[in-house]
Tab-separated table of C-alpha atoms and ligand atoms in Angstrom:
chain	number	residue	atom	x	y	z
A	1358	UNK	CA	9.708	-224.206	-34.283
A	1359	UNK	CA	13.126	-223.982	-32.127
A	1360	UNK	CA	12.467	-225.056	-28.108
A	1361	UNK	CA	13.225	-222.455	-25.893
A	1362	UNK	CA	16.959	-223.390	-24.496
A	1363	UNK	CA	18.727	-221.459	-21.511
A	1364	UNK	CA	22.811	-221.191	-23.494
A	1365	UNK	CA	25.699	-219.904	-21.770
A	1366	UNK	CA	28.470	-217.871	-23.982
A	1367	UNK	CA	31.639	-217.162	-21.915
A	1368	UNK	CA	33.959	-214.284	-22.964
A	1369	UNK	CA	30.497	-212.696	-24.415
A	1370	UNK	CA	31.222	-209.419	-23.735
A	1371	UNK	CA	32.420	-208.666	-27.898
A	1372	UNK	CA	33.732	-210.284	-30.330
A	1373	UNK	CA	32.775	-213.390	-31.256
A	1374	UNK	CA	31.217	-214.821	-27.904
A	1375	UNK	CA	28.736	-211.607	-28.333
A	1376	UNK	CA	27.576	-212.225	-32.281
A	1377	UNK	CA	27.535	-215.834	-30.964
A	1378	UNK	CA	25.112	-214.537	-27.676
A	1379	UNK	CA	23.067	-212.845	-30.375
A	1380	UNK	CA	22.702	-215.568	-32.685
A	1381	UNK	CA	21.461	-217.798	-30.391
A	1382	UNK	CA	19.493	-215.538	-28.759
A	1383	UNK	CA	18.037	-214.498	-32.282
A	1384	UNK	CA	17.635	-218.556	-32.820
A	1385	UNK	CA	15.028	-218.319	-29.367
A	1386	UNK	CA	17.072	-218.877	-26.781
A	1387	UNK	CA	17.684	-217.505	-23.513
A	1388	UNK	CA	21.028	-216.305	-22.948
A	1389	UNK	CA	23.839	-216.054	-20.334
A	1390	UNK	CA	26.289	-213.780	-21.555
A	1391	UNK	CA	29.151	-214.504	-19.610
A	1392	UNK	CA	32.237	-212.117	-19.237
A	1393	UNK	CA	35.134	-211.099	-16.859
A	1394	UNK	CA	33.716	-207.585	-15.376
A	1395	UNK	CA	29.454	-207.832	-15.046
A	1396	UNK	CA	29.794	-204.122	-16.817
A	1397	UNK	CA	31.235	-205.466	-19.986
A	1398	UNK	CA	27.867	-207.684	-20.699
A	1399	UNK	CA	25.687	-204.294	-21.107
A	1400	UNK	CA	26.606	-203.920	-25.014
A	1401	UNK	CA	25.644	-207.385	-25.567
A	1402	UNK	CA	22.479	-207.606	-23.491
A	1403	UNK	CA	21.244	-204.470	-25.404
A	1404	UNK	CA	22.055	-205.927	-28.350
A	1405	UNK	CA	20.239	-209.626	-27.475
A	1406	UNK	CA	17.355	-207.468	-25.774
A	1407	UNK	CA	16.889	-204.742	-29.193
A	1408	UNK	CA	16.440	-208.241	-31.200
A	1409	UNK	CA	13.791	-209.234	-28.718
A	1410	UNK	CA	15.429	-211.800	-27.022
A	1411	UNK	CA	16.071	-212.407	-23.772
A	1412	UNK	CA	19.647	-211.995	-21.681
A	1413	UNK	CA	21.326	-211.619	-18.650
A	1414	UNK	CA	24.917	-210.834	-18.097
A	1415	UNK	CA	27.028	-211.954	-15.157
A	1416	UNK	CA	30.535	-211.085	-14.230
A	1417	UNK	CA	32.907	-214.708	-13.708
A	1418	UNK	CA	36.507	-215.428	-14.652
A	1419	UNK	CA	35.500	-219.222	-16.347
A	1420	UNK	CA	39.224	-220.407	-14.888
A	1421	UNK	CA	38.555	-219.725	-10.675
A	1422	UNK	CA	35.864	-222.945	-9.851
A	1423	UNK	CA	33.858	-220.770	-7.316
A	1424	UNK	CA	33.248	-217.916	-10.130
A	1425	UNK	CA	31.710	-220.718	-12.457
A	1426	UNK	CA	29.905	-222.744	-9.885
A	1427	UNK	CA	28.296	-219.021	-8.710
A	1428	UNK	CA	27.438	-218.220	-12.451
A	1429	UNK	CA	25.935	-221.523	-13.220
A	1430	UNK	CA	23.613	-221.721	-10.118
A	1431	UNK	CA	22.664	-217.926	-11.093
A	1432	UNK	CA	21.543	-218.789	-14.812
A	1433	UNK	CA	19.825	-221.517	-13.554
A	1434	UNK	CA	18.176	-219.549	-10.657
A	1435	UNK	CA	17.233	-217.042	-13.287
A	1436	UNK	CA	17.254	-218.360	-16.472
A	1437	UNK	CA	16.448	-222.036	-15.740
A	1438	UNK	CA	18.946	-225.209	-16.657
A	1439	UNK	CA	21.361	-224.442	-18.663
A	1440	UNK	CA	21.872	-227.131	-21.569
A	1441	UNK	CA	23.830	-224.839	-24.416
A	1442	UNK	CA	27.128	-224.211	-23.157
A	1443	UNK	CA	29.750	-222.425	-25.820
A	1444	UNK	CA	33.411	-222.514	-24.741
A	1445	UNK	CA	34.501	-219.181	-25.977
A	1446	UNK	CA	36.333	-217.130	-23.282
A	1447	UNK	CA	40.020	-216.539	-24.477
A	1448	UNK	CA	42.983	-214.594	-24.296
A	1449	UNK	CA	47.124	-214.379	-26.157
A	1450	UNK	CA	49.850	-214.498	-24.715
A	1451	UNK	CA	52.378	-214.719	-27.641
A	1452	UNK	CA	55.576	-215.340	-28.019
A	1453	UNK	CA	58.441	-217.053	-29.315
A	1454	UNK	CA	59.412	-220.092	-27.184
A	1455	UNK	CA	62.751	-218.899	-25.974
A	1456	UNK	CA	61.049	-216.046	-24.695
A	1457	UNK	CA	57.436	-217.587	-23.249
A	1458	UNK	CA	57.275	-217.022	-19.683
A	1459	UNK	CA	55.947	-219.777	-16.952
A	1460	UNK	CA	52.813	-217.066	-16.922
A	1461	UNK	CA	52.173	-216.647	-20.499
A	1462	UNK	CA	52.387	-220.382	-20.893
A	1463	UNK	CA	49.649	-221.357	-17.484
A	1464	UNK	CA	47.421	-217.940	-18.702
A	1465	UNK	CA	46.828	-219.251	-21.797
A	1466	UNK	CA	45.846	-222.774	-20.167
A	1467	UNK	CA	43.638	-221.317	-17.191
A	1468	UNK	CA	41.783	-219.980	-19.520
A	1469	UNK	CA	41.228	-221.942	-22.392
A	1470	UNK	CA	41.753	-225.293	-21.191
A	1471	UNK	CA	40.698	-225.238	-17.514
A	1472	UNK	CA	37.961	-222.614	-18.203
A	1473	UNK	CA	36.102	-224.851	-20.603
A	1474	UNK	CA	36.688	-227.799	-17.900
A	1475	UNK	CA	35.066	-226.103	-15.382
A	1476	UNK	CA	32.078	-224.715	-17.489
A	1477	UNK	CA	31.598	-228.072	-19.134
A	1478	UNK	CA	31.790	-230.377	-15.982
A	1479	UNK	CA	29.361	-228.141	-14.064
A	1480	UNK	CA	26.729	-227.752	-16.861
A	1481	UNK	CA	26.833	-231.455	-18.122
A	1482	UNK	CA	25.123	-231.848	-14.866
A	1483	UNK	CA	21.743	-230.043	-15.887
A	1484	UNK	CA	22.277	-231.525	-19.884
A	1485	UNK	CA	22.040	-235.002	-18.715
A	1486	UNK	CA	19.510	-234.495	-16.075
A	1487	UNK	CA	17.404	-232.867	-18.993
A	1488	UNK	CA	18.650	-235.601	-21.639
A	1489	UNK	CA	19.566	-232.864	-23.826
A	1490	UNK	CA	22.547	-231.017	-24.212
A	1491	UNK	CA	25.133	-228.835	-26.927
A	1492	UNK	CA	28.581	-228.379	-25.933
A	1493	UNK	CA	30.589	-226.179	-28.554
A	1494	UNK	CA	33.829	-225.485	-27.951
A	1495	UNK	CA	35.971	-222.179	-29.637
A	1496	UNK	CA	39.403	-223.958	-31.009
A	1497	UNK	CA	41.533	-222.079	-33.915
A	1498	UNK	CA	43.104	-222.596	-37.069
A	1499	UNK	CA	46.576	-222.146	-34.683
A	1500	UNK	CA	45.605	-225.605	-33.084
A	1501	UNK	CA	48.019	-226.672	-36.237
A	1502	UNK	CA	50.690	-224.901	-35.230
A	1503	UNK	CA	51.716	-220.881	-35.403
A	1504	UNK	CA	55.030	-218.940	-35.100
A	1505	UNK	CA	54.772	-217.138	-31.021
A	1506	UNK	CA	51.427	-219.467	-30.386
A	1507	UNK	CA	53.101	-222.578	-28.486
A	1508	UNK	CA	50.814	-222.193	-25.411
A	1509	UNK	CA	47.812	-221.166	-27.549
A	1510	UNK	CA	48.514	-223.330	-30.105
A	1511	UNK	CA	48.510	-226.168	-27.742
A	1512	UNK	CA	45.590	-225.150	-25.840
A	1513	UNK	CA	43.789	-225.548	-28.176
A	1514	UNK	CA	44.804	-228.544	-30.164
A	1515	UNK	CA	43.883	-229.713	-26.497
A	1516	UNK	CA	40.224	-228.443	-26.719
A	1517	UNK	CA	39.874	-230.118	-29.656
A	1518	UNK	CA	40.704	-233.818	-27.778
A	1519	UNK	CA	38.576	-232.408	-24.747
A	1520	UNK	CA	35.805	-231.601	-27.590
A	1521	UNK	CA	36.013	-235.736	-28.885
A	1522	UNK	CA	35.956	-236.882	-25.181
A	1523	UNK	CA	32.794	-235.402	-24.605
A	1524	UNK	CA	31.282	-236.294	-27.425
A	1525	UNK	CA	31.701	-239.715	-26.626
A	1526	UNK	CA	31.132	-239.332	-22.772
A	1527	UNK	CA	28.236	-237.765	-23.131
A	1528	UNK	CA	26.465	-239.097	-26.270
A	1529	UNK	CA	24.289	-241.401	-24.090
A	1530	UNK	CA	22.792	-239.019	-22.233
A	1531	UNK	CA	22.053	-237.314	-26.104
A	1532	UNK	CA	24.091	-234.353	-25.601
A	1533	UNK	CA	26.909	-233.796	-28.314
A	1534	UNK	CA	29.975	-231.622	-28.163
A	1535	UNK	CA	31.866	-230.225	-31.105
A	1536	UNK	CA	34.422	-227.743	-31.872
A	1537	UNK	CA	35.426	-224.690	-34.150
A	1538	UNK	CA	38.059	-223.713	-35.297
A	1539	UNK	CA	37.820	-220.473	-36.754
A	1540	UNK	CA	40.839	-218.559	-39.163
A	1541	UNK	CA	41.644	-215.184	-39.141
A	1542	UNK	CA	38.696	-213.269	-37.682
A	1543	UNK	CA	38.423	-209.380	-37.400
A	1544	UNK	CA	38.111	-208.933	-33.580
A	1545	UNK	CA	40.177	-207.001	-30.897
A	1546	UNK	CA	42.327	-210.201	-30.183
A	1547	UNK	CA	43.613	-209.752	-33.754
A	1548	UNK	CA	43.552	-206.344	-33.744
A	1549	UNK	CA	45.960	-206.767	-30.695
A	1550	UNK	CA	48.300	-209.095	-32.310
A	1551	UNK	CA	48.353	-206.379	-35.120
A	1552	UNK	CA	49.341	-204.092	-32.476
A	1553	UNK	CA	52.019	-206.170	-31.089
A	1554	UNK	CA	53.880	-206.662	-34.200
A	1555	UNK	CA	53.495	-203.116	-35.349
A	1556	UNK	CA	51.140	-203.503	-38.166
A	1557	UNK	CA	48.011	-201.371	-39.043
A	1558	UNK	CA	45.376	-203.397	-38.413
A	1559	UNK	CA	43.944	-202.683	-42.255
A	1560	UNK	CA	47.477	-204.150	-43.472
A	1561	UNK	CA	47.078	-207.005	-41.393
A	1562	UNK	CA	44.004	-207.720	-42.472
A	1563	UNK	CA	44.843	-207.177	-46.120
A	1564	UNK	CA	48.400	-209.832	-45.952
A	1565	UNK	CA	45.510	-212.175	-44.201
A	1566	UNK	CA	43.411	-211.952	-46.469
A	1567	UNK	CA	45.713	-213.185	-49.485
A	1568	UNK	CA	46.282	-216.165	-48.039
A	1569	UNK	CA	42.258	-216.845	-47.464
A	1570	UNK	CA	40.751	-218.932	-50.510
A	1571	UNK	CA	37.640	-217.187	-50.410
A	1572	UNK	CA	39.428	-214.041	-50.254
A	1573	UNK	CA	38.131	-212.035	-47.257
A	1574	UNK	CA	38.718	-212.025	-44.028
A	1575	UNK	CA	36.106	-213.824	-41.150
A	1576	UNK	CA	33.756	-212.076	-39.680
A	1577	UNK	CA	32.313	-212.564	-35.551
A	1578	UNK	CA	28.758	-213.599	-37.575
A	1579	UNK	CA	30.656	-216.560	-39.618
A	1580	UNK	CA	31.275	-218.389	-36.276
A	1581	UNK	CA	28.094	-217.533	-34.577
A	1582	UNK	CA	26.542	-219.297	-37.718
A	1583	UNK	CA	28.695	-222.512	-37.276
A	1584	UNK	CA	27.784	-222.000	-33.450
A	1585	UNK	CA	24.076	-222.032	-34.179
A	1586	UNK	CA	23.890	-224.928	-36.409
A	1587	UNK	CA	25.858	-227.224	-33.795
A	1588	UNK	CA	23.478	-226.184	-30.681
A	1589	UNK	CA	20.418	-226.488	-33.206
A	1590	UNK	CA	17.756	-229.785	-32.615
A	1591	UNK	CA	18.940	-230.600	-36.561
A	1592	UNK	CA	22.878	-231.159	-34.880
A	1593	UNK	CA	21.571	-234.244	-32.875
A	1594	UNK	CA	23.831	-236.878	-35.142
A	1595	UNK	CA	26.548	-234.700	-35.166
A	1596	UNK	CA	29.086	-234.570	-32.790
A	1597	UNK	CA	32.872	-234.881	-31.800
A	1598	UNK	CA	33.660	-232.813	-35.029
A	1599	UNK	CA	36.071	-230.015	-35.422
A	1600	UNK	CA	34.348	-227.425	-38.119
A	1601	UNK	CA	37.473	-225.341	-39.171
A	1602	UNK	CA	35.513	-221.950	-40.849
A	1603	UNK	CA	38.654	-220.002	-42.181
A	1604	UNK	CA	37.805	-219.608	-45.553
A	1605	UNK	CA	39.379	-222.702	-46.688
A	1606	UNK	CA	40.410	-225.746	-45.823
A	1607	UNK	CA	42.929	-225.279	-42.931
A	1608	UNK	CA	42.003	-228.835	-41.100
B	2801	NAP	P1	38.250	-211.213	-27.853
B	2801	NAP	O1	37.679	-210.156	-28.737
B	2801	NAP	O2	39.560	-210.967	-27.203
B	2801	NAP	O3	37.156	-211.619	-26.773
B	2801	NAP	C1	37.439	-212.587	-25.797
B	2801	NAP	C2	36.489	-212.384	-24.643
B	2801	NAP	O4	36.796	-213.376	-23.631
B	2801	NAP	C3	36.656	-211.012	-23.984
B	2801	NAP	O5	35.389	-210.436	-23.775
B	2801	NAP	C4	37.362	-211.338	-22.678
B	2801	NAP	O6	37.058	-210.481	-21.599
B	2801	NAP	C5	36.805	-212.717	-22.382
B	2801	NAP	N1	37.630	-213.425	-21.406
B	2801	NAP	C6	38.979	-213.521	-21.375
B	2801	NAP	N2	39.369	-214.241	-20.310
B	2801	NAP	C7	38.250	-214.586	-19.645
B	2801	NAP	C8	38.003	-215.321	-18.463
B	2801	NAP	N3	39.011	-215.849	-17.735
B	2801	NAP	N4	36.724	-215.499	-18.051
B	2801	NAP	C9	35.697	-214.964	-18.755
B	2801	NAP	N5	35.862	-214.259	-19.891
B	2801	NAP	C10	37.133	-214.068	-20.326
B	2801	NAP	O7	38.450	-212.590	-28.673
B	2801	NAP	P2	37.693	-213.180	-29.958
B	2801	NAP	O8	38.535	-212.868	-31.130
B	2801	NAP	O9	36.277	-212.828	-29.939
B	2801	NAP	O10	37.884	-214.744	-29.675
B	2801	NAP	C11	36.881	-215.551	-29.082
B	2801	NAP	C12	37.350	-216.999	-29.090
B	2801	NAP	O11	37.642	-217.405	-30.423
B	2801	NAP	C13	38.626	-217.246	-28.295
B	2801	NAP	O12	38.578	-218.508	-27.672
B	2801	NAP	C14	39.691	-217.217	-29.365
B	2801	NAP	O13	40.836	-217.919	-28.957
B	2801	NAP	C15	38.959	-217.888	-30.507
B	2801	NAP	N6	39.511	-217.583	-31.829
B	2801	NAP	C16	39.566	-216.313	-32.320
B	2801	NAP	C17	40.085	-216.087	-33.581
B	2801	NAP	C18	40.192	-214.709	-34.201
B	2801	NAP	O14	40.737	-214.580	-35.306
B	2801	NAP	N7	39.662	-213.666	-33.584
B	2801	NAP	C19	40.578	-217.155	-34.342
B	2801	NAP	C20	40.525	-218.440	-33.812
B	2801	NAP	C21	39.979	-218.644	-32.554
B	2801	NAP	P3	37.825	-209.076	-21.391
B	2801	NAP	O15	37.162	-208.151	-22.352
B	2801	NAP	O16	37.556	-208.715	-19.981
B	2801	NAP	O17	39.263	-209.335	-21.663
């Protein structure tokens, strides 16, 4: 039998961060589903709640240090201490070098970089005090490098170094952090890149697709699955990792 845990899931509002909210919620957790606007959370609180599990959903941009300090102490106000934190919030701003602007590039690192930063260093606070703790952090297959991705692409190459650092911070204290790095997964942000380039999303998932060994494209539920195993009790000796879950090998 799973122990109750109070998780937080930023950017939880869809996509990923919300199958990941539901999965753990589904795995007997309590859940923080954490997203820019409060309003955005309801889907995903219906969702958690309709499965019988418990949520609440709170409004916080994971990149401004009051917004996460506010939606820690409320979790743990209302939820109790928080000791499953997934990384997840995230946004594009593509584009070739030549044409990346000073915004597109510090965007892309407020977010990703500084967002999981914040969340991290103000929830290791209740892990270790519990001696228990998972940290999971959302990297990407573009953390090798992609065409229009230099600030994404390096934001997340940089979560995966963040991801190690914990790990070996934090081990004592038996809390482990780990990373994945998902491929091509159907969600709005790549139905927005099909957008920006022009495509139909259907033919942009199709070209995707033929490059994918298993030959289909990823699904929100393939990286709440990976998510679940690394916050489960069963993940204790595991951590530090990047899990790349694109279909193939990728890493
Ligand atoms: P998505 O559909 O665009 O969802 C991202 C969520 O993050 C949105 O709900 C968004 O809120 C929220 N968010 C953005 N900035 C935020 C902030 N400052 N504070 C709090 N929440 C914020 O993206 P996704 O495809 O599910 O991706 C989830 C994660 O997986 C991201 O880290 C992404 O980089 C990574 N990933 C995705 C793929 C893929 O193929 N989809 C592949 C590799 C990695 P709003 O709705 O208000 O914008």
């Amino acid at each position: 039998m799973t122990e109750t845990r109070t998780a937080i899931v930023t950017g939880s509002g869809r996509g990923i961060g919300a199958a990941v909210a539901l999965r753990l919620a589904k795995d007997g957790h309590k859940v923080a589903v954490i997203d820019l606007r409060e309003e955005d959370t309801t889907a995903t609180i219906e969702a958690i709640n309709a499965a019988g599990g418990q949520a609440i959903g709170i409004g916080a941009d994971v990149s401004n240090s009051d917004d996460v300090a506010a939606a820690v102490a409320r979790v743990t106000e209302e939820l109790g201490a928080p000791t499953i934190l997934v990384n997840n919030a995230g946004i594009l701003r593509d584009n070739l070098l030549f044409k990346m602007s000073d915004g597109d590039w510090d965007a892309v690192m407020n977010v990703h970089l500084r967002g999981s930063f914040l969340m991290s260093r103000a929830v290791q606070a209740h892990q270790v005090e519990q001696k228990w703790g998972r940290i999971v952090n959302l990297s990407s297959t573009s953390a090798l490098g992609n065409r229009g991705q230099a600030n994404y692409a390096a934001a997340k190459a940089g979560l995966q170094g963040f991801t190690k650092t914990l790990a070996i911070e934090l081990g004592r204290y038996n809390v482990t952090a780990n990373a994945i790095a998902p491929g091509f997964i159907e969600t709005d942000m790549t139905r927005a890149t099909a957008e920006r380039v022009g495509v139909p999303f259907e033919d942009f998932i199709a070209h995707a697709v033929s490059e994918i060994p298993v030959g289909r494209s990823g699904k929100p539920e393939d990286i709440a699955a990976a998510a679940s195993f690394f916050a489960s009790e069963e993940a204790s000796f595991v951590s530090g990792q990047v899990l790349y879950v694109a279909g193939g090998p990728k890493g």
